[in-house]
Tab-separated table of C-alpha atoms in Angstrom:
chain	number	residue	atom	x	y	z
A	1	LYS	CA	-0.037	-0.140	-0.002
A	2	ASP	CA	1.194	3.375	-0.681
A	3	VAL	CA	1.720	5.622	2.558
A	4	ARG	CA	0.494	9.020	0.580
A	5	SER	CA	-2.894	7.046	0.084
A	6	ASN	CA	-3.423	6.251	3.322
A	7	GLU	CA	-2.435	9.587	4.261
A	8	ALA	CA	-5.084	11.318	1.611
A	9	THR	CA	-7.878	8.744	3.174
A	10	THR	CA	-7.423	9.755	6.423
A	11	LYS	CA	-7.355	13.636	5.716
A	12	TYR	CA	-10.581	13.054	3.494
A	13	LEU	CA	-12.326	10.902	6.175
A	14	LEU	CA	-11.678	13.483	8.971
A	15	MET	CA	-12.104	16.545	7.261
A	16	GLY	CA	-15.124	15.282	5.533
A	17	GLY	CA	-16.427	13.988	9.023
A	18	ALA	CA	-15.613	16.929	10.763
A	19	SER	CA	-17.419	19.488	8.123
A	20	SER	CA	-20.417	17.386	8.120
A	21	SER	CA	-20.622	17.306	11.607
A	22	ILE	CA	-20.356	21.146	11.930
A	23	LEU	CA	-23.091	21.334	8.972
A	24	VAL	CA	-25.598	19.190	10.808
A	25	HIS	CA	-25.088	21.124	14.059
A	26	GLY	CA	-25.821	24.208	11.956
A	27	PHE	CA	-29.020	22.858	10.742
A	28	SER	CA	-29.982	21.471	14.274
A	29	TRP	CA	-29.265	25.064	15.449
A	30	LEU	CA	-31.825	26.420	12.787
A	31	TYR	CA	-34.256	23.339	13.572
A	32	GLY	CA	-34.358	24.444	17.330
A	33	SER	CA	-34.357	28.163	16.861
A	34	SER	CA	-37.268	28.054	14.288
A	35	GLY	CA	-39.417	26.257	16.567
A	36	GLY	CA	-39.352	22.903	15.024
A	37	GLU	CA	-40.117	23.591	11.560
A	38	ILE	CA	-39.282	21.214	8.812
A	39	GLU	CA	-39.915	23.238	5.673
A	40	LEU	CA	-37.721	25.749	4.560
A	41	GLN	CA	-40.445	28.170	3.506
A	42	GLU	CA	-42.173	27.918	6.439
A	43	ILE	CA	-38.641	28.613	8.331
A	44	VAL	CA	-38.102	31.726	6.390
A	45	ASN	CA	-41.729	32.888	6.907
A	46	GLY	CA	-41.337	32.504	10.594
A	47	LEU	CA	-38.187	34.430	10.875
A	48	ILE	CA	-39.617	37.261	8.612
A	49	ASN	CA	-42.574	37.555	10.411
A	50	THR	CA	-41.374	37.320	14.108
A	51	GLN	CA	-38.338	39.129	13.541
A	52	MET	CA	-36.381	36.374	15.048
A	53	TYR	CA	-33.756	36.773	12.581
A	54	ASN	CA	-31.726	38.984	15.157
A	55	SER	CA	-31.724	36.119	17.726
A	56	PRO	CA	-28.097	34.651	18.416
A	57	GLY	CA	-29.353	31.277	17.890
A	58	ILE	CA	-30.171	32.053	13.981
A	59	SER	CA	-26.700	33.613	13.793
A	60	ILE	CA	-24.810	30.489	15.294
A	61	ALA	CA	-26.838	28.423	12.937
A	62	LEU	CA	-25.605	30.467	9.609
A	63	ILE	CA	-22.173	30.624	11.031
A	64	PHE	CA	-22.075	26.903	11.314
A	65	ILE	CA	-23.705	26.079	8.194
A	66	THR	CA	-21.495	28.413	6.225
A	67	VAL	CA	-18.306	26.987	7.688
A	68	GLY	CA	-19.707	23.344	7.248
A	69	ILE	CA	-20.383	24.105	3.442
A	70	GLY	CA	-16.979	26.131	3.310
A	71	PHE	CA	-15.248	23.295	4.185
A	72	LYS	CA	-17.002	20.842	1.977
A	73	LEU	CA	-16.320	23.113	-1.169
A	74	SER	CA	-12.631	23.859	0.048
A	75	PRO	CA	-12.475	27.908	-1.046
A	76	ALA	CA	-9.429	29.791	-0.073
A	77	PRO	CA	-9.438	29.947	3.767
A	78	SER	CA	-10.246	25.993	4.342
A	79	HIS	CA	-8.423	24.594	1.574
A	80	GLN	CA	-5.280	23.418	3.034
A	81	TRP	CA	-6.259	19.841	3.339
A	82	THR	CA	-7.629	19.468	-0.326
A	83	PRO	CA	-4.000	19.404	-2.289
A	84	ASP	CA	-2.692	16.478	-0.270
A	85	VAL	CA	-5.847	14.455	-0.548
A	86	TYR	CA	-6.125	14.735	-4.519
A	87	GLU	CA	-2.325	14.347	-4.658
A	88	GLY	CA	-2.256	11.095	-2.814
A	89	VAL	CA	-5.473	9.261	-4.155
A	90	ARG	CA	-5.086	6.070	-5.581
A	91	PHE	CA	-7.276	5.510	-8.657
A	92	VAL	CA	-9.178	2.127	-8.827
A	93	ARG	CA	-9.141	0.688	-12.585
């Protein structure tokens, strides 16, 4: 087995798991702050009608969701792990 391949796999699993957990944590904050609504349109209507968008819970939820998506997409501040993963990947034939 290739050592770089093992390192790339480990980094991908750790960073993917961490970013997924941050994203789900943000969604749970949004769910809790919205009063248990599931549909996105109902959440938006509830936030606009009750002016709950100024609450710290919504701000925390949006920060977690943005950071989680940011690590998944790997833009500039959260891209340090991406080159190592894609250089060390082993293609299956």
